[in-house]
Short mmCIF file of C-alpha atoms and ligand atoms in Angstrom, two decimals:
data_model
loop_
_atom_site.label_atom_id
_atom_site.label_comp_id
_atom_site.label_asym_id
_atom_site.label_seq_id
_atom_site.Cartn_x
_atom_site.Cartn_y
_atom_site.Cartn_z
CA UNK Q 1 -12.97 248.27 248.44
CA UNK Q 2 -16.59 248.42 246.61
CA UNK Q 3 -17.08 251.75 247.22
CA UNK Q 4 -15.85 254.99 248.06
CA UNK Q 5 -17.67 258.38 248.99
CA UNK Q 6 -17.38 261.49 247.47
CA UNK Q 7 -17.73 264.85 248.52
CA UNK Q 8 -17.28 267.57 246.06
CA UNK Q 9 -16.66 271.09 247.32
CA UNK Q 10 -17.67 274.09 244.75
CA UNK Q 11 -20.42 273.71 241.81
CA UNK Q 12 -18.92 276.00 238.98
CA UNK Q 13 -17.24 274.74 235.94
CA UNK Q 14 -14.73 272.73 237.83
CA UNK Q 15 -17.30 271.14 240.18
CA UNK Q 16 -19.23 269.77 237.44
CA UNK Q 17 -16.49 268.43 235.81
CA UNK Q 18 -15.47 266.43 238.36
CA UNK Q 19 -19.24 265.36 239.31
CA UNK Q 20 -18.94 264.09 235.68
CA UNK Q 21 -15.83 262.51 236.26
CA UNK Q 22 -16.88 260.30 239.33
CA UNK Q 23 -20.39 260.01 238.24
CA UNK Q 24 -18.68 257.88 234.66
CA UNK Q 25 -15.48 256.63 235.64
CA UNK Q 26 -16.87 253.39 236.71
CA UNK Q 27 -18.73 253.30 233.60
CA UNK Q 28 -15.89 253.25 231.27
CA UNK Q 29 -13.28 251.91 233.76
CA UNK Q 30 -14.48 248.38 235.48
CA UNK Q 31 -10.98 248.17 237.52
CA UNK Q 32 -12.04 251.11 240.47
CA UNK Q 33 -13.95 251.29 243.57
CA UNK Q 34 -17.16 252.43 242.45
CA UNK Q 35 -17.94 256.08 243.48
CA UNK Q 36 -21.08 257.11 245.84
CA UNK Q 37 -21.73 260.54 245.31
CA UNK Q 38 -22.16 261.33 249.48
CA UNK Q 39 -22.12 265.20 250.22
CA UNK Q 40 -21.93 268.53 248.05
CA UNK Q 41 -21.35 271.87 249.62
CA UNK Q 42 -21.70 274.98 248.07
CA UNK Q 43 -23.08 278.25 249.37
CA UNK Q 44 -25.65 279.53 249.85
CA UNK Q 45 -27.84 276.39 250.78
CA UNK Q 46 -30.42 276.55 248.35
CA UNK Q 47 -27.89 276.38 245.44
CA UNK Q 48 -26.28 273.37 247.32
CA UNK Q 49 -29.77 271.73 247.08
CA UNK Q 50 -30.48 272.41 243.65
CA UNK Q 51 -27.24 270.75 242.71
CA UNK Q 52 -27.14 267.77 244.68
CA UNK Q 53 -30.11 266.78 242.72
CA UNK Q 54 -28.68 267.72 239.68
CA UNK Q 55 -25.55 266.13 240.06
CA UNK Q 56 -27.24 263.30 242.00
CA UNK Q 57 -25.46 263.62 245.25
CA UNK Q 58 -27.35 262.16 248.48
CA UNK Q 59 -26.79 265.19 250.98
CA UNK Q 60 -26.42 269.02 250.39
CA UNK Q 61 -24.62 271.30 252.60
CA UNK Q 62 -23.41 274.98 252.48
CA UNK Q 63 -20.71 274.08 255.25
CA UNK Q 64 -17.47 272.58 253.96
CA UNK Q 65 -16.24 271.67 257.55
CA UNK Q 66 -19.24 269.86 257.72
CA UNK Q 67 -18.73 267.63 254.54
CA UNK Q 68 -15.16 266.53 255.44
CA UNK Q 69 -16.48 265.61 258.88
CA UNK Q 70 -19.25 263.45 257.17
CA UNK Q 71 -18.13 260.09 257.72
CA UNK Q 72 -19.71 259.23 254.30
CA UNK Q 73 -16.93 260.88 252.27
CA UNK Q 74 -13.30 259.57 251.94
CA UNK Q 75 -12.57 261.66 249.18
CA UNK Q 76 -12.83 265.37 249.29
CA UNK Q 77 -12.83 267.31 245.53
CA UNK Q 78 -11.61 270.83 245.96
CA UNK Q 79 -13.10 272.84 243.06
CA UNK Q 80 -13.81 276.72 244.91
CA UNK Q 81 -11.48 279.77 244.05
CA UNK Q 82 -8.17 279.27 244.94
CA UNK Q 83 -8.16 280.96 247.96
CA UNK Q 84 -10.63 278.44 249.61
CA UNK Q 85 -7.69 275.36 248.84
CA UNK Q 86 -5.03 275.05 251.10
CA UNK Q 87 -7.18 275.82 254.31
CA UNK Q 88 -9.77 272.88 252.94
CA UNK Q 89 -6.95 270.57 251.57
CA UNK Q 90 -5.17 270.67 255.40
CA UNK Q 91 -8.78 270.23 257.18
CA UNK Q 92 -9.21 267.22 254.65
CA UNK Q 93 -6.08 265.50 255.46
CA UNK Q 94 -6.15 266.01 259.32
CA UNK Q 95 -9.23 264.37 258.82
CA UNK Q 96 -7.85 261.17 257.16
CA UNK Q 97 -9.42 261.89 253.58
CA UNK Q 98 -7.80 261.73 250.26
CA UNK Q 99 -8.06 264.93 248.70
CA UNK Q 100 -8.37 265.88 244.90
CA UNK Q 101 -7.90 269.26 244.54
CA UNK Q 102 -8.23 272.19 241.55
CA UNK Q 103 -5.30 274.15 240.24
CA UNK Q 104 -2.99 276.17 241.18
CA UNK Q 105 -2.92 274.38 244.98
CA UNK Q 106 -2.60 277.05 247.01
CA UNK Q 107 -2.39 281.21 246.37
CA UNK Q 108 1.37 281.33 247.61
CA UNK Q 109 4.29 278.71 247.06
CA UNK Q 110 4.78 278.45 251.05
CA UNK Q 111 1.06 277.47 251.15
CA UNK Q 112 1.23 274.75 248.26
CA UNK Q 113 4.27 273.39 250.02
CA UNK Q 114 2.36 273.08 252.87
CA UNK Q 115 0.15 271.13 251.57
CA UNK Q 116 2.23 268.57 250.33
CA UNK Q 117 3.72 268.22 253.49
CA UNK Q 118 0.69 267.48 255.22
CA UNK Q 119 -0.22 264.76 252.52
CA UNK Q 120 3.52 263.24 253.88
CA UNK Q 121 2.30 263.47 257.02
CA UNK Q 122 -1.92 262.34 257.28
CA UNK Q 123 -1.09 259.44 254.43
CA UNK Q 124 -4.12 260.61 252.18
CA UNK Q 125 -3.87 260.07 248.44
CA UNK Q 126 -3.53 263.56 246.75
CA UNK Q 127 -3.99 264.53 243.07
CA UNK Q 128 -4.31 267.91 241.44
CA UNK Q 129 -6.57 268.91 238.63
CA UNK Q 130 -3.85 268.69 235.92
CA UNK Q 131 -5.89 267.68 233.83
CA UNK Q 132 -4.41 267.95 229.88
CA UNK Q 133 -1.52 265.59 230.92
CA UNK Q 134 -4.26 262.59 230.98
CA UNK Q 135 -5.02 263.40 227.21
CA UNK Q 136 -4.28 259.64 225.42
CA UNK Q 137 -2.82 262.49 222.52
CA UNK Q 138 -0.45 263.76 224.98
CA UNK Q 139 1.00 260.58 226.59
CA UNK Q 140 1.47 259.13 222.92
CA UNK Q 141 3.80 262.23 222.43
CA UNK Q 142 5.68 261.65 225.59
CA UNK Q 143 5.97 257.57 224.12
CA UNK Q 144 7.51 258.75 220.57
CA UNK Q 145 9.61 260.84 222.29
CA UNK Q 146 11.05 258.32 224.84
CA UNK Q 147 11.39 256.03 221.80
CA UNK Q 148 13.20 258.07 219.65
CA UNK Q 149 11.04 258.45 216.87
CA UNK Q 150 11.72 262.38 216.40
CA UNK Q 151 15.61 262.13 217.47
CA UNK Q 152 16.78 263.58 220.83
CA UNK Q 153 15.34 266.31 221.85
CA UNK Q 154 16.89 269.81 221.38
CA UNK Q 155 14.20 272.58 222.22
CA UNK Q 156 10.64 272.92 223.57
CA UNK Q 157 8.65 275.57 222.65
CA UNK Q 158 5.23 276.11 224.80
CA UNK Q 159 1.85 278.63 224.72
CA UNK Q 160 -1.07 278.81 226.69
CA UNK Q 161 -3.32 281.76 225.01
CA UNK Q 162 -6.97 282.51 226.15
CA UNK Q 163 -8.89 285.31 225.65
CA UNK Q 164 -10.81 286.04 228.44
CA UNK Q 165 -9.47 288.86 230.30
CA UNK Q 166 -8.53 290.74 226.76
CA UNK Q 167 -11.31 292.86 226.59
CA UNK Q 168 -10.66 295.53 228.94
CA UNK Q 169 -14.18 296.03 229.18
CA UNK Q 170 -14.42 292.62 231.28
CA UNK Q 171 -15.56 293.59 234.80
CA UNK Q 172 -13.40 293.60 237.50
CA UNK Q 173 -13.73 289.83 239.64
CA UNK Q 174 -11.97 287.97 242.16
CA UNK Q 175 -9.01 286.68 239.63
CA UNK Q 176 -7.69 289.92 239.24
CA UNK Q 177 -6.59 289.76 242.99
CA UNK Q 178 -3.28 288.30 244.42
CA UNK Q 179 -5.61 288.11 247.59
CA UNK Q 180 -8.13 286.03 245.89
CA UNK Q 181 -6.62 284.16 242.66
CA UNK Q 182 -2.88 284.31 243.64
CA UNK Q 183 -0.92 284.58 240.40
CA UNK Q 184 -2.68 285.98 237.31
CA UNK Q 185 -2.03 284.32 233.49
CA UNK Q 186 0.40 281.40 235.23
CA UNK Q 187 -1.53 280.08 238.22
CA UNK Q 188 -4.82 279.67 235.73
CA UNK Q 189 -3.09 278.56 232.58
CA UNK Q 190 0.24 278.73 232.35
CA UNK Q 191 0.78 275.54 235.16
CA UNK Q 192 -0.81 273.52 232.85
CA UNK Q 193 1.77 274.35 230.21
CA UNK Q 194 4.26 273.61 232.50
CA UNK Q 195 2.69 270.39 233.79
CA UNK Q 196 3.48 269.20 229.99
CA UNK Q 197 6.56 270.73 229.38
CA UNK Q 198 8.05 269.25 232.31
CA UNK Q 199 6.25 265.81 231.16
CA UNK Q 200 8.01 265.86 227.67
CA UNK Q 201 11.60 267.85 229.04
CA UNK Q 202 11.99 266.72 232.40
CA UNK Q 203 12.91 269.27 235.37
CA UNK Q 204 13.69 273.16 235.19
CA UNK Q 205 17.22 273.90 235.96
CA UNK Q 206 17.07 277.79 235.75
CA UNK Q 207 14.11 280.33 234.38
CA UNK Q 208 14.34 283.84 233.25
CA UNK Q 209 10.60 285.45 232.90
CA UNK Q 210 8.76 288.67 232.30
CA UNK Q 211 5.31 289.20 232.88
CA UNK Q 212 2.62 292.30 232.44
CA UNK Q 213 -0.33 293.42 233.05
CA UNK Q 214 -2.28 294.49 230.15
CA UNK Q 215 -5.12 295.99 231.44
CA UNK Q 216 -4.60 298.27 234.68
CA UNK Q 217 -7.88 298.69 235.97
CA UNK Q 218 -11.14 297.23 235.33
CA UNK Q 219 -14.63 298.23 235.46
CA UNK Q 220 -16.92 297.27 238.41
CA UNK Q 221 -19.98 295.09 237.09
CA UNK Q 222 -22.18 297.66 239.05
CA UNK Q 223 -20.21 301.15 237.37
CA UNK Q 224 -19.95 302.59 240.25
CA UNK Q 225 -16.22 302.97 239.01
CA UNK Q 226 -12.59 300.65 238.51
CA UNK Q 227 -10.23 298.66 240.43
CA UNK Q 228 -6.93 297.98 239.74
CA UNK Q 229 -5.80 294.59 238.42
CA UNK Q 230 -3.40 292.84 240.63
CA UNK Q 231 -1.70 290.23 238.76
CA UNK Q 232 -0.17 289.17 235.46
CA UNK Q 233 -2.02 288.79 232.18
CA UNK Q 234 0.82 288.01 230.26
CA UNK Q 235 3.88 285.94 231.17
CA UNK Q 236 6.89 284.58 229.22
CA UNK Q 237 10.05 283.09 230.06
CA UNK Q 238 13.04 281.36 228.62
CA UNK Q 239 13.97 278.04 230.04
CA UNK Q 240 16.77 275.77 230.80
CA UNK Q 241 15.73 272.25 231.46
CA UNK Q 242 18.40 269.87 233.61
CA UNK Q 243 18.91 267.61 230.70
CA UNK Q 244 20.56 271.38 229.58
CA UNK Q 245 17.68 271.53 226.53
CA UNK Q 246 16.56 275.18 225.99
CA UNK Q 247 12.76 276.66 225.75
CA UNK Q 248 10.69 279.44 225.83
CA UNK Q 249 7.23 279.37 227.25
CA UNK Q 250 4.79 282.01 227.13
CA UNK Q 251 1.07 282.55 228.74
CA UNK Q 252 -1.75 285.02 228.08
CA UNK Q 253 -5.67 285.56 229.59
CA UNK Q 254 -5.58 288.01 226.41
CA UNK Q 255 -4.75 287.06 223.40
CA UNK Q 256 -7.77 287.90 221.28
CA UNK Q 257 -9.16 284.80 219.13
CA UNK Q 258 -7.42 282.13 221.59
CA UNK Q 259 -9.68 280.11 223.25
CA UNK Q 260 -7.71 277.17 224.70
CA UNK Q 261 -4.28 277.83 222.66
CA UNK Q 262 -2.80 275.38 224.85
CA UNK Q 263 0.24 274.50 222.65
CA UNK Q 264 3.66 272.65 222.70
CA UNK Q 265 6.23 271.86 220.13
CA UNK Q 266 9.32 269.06 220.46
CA UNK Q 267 12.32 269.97 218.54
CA UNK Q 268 14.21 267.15 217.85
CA UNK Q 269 17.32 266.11 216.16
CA UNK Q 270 14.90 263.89 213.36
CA UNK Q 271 11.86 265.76 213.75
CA UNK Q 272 9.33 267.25 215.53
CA UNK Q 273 5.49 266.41 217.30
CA UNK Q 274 3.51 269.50 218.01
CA UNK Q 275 -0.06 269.77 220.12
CA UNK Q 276 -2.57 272.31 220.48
CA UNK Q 277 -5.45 271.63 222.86
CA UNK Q 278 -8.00 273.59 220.53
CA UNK Q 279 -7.76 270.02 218.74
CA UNK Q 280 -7.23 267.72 221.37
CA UNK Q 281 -7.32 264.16 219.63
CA UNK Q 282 -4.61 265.18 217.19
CA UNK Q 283 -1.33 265.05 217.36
CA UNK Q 284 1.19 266.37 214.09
CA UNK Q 285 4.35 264.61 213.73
CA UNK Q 286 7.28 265.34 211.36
CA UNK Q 287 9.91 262.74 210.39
CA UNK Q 288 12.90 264.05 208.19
CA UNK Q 289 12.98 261.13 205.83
CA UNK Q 290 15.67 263.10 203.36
CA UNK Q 291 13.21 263.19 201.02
CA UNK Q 292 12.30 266.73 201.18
CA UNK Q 293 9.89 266.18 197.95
CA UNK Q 294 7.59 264.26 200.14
CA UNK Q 295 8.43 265.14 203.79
CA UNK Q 296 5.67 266.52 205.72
CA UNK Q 297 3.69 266.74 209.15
CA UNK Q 298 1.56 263.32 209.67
CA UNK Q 299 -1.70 264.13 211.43
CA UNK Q 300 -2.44 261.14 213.84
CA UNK Q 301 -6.15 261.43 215.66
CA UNK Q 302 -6.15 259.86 218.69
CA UNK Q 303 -8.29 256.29 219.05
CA UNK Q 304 -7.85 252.88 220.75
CA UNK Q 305 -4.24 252.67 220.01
CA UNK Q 306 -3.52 255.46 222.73
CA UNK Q 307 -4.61 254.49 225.68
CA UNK Q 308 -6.52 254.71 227.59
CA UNK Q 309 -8.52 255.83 224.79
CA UNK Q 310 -9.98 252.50 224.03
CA UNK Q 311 -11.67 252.91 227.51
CA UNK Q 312 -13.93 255.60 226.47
CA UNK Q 313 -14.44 254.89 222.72
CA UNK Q 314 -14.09 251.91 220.85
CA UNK Q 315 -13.76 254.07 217.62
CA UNK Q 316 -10.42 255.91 216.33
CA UNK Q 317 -10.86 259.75 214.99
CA UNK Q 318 -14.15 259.56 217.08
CA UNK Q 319 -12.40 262.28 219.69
CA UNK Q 320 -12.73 262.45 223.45
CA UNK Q 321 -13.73 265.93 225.00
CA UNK Q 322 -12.67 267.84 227.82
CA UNK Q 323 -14.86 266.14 230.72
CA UNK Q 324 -13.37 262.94 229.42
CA UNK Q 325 -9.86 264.12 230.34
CA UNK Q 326 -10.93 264.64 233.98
CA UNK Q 327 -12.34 261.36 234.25
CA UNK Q 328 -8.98 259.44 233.07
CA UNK Q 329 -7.53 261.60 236.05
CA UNK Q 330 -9.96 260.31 238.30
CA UNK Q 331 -9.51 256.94 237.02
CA UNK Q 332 -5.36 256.81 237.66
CA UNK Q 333 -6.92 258.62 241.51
CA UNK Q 334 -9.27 255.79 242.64
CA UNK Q 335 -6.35 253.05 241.47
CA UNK Q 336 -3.80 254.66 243.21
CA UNK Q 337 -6.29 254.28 246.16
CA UNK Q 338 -7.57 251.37 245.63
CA UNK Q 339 -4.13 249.47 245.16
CA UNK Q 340 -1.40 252.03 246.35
CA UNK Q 341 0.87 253.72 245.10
CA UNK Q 342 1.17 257.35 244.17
CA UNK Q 343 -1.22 259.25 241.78
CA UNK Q 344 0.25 261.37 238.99
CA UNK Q 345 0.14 264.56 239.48
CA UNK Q 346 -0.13 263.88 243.78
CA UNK Q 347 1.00 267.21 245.63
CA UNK Q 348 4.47 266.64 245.28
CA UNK Q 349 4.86 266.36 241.33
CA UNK Q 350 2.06 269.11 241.45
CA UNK Q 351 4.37 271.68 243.66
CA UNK Q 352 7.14 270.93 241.21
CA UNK Q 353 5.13 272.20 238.60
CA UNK Q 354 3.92 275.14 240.58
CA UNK Q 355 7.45 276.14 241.91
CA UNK Q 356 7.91 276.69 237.86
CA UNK Q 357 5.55 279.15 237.53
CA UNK Q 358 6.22 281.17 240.78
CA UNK Q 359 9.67 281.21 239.66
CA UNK Q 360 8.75 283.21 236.71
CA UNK Q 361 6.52 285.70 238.73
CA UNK Q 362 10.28 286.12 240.70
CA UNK Q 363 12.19 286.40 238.06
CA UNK Q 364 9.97 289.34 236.29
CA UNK Q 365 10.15 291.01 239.53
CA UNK Q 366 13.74 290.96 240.63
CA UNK Q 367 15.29 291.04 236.81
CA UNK Q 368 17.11 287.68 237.71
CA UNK Q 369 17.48 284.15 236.42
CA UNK Q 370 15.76 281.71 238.92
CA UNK Q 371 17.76 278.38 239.52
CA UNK Q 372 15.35 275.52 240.73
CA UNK Q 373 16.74 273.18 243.05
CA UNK Q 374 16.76 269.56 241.80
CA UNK Q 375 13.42 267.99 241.98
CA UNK Q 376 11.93 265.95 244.50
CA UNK Q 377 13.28 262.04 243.71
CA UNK Q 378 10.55 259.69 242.71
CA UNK Q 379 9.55 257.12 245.05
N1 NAD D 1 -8.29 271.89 235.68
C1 NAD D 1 -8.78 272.79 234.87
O1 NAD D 1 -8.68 272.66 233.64
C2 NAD D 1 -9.51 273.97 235.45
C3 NAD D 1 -10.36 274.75 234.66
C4 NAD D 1 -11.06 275.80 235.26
C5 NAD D 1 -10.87 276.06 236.62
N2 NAD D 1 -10.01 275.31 237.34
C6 NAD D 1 -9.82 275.58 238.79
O2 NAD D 1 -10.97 275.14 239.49
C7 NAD D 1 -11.25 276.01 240.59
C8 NAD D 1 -12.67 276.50 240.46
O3 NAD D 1 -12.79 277.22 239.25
P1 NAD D 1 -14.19 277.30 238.49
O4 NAD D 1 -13.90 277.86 237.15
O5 NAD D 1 -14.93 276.02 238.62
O6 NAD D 1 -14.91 278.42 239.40
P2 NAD D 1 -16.45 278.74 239.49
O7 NAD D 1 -16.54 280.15 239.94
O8 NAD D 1 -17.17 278.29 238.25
O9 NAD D 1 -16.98 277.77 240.69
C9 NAD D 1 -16.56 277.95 242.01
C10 NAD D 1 -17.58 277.28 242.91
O10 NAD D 1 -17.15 277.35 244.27
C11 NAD D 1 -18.26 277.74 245.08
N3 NAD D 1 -17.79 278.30 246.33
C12 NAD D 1 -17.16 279.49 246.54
N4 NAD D 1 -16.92 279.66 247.87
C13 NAD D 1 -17.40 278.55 248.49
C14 NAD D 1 -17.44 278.12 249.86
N5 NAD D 1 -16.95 278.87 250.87
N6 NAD D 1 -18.02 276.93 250.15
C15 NAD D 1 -18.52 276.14 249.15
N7 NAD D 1 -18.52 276.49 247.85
C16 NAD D 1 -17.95 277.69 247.53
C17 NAD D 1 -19.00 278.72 244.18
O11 NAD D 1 -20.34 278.97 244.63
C18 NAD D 1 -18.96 277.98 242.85
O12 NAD D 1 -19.96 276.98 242.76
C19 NAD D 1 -10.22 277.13 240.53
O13 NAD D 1 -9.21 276.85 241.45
C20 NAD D 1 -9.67 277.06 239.10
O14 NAD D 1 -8.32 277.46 239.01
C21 NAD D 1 -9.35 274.26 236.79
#
């Protein structure tokens, strides 16, 4: 396969991520189908125009039925509101795409697993926007840790702090709605936190959470008065992995100051690697040498040594950005696809992550522990 179609759904901040991503994969990865940048729908019309020739896509549409129809596109990106993805993720894969679709997958867990199931049954590839687990600084921490370097494991401890629902003076919009956005603080941050925790601890045995809303009601943007917020700002929870590990995890849209606080730590018997996304190409490590005179945290920065760093930039300490993350996940996409396989994270491993973070939204509303079922076996 030479090439392989794209049609990108959505124009916002996701949707030019991934136009990024397809538009350079090729570019710094030689191994993958090339990308043709087919159809781009977004509403209304006009604004589809405007950004098909800014993103350099060959047709504009404002009808997403349309662009999955097209028989130009074999890959359909997913990058609307979340309400839009599980009714344009299904139409995909009855259609016999592959489907690449934005975080959280679907407003409900029913509707997620859904969606899964019809990737079992259509055959399309799937992958979900995870898109911090692709971080070169983040797979080097899973490595140490499957190599023993900090010990074995004995607590994780996870944030994921933004700050952009803490001013209670932000107008009221469509994530503040269980109709629209789903869940609140965990289905737009806090699954990424749990996409890495799960990547360094393994599955969720049992999950004990608490969330809140912080801010009741918000303005409307044209003052004719408020509406009430609908979901959780703030959500924390104590964990117990399978492997019987402890953690505690905790998410807010509005913590003041935070801008991407996207942060884990790995306690281990010998040490102890902590991340925060704010500086993405670092990673501190801490190795109890006994020598307490001249033990401290070792800051690596990421380079060619982490793959698949090298792929983007030759140069070590030179630091890969955000966009650059998406395009790795596009990368491990088109090889799956190109030479089979499953994609990481593909509908199932993403539902595992998302049945985490619904669990917590239960738990906070009955007052009781949630026990996970085993996960899904790899295959
Ligand atoms: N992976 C990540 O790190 C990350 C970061 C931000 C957002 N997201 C996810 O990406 C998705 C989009 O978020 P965003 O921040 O890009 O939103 P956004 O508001 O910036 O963009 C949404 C786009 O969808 C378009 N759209 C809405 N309805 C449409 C329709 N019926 N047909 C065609 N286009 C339509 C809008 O016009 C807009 O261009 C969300 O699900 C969000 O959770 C993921």
């Amino acid at each position: 396969m030479e090439e392989i179609g794209i049609g990108l759904i959505g124009t916002g901040f996701m949707g030019k991520a991934h136009a990024f991503a397809y538009r350079t994969v090729k570019t710094f990865f030689g191994d993958v189908p090339a990308p043709r940048l087919a159809v781009l729908c977004d509403q209304p019309l006009d604004k589809a125009r405007l950004m098909a020739d800014q993103f350099g896509f060959s047709k504009a549409t404002d009808d997403w039925r349309a662009l999955i129809d097209d028989p130009a596109v074999d890959i359909v990106c997913i990058t609307t509101p979340n309400k839009l993805h599980s009714e344009i993720a299904l139409a995909a894969l009855a259609a016999g795409k592959h489907v690449h679709c934005e975080k959280p997958m679907a407003l409900t867990l029913e509707d997620a697993t859904t969606m899964a199931e019809a990737a079992r049954t259509f055959g399309g590839k799937t992958i979900v926007g995870y898109n911090y687990i692709a971080n070169p600084a983040f797979q080097h921490a899973r490595k140490l840790i499957a190599d023993g370097v900090i010990g074995r494991p004995v607590h994780f401890r996870g944030f994921v702090d933004e700050d952009y629902q803490a001013d209670p003076e932000t107008p009221w919009n469509w994530r503040a709605t269980k109709g629209d956005a789903g869940l609140g603080a965990l289905g737009d941050i806090g699954c990424h936190l749990v996409s890495m925790m799960t990547g360094l601890m393994g599955p969720v045995a049992r999950i004990t959470g608490d969330i809140d809303i912080i801010h009741k009601t918000r303005p409307l943007a044209d003052g004719s008065g408020h509406k009430p917020v609908e979901n959780e700002d703030i959500a924390s929870a104590l964990v117990r992995f399978e492997s019987g590990v402890s953690g505690v995890i905790s998410s807010s849209r509005s913590a003041w100051g935070r801008k991407n606080y996207l942060a884990f730590e790995v306690h281990a018997t010998h040490g102890m690697i902590r991340f925060d996304q704010e500086r993405l190409n670092e990673l501190q490590i801490f190795v109890n040498t006994g020598d307490s005179a001249r033990d401290g945290f070792t800051t690596v920065l990421t380079g060619p040594a982490h793959e698949p760093y090298g792929a983007l930039c030759p140069a070590q300490g030179h630091q890969l950005g955000f966009n650059e993350l998406k395009t790795i996940e596009v990368h491990g996409f088109l090889k799956a696809i190109a030479e089979g396989g499953r994609a990481f994270p593909d509908f199932d491993h993403a539902l595992e992550f998302e049945r985490v973070v619904h669990a917590i939204a239960c738990s906070s509303e009955t007052g009781k522990s949630v026990f996970l079922k085993p996960a899904l076996p790899e295959s």
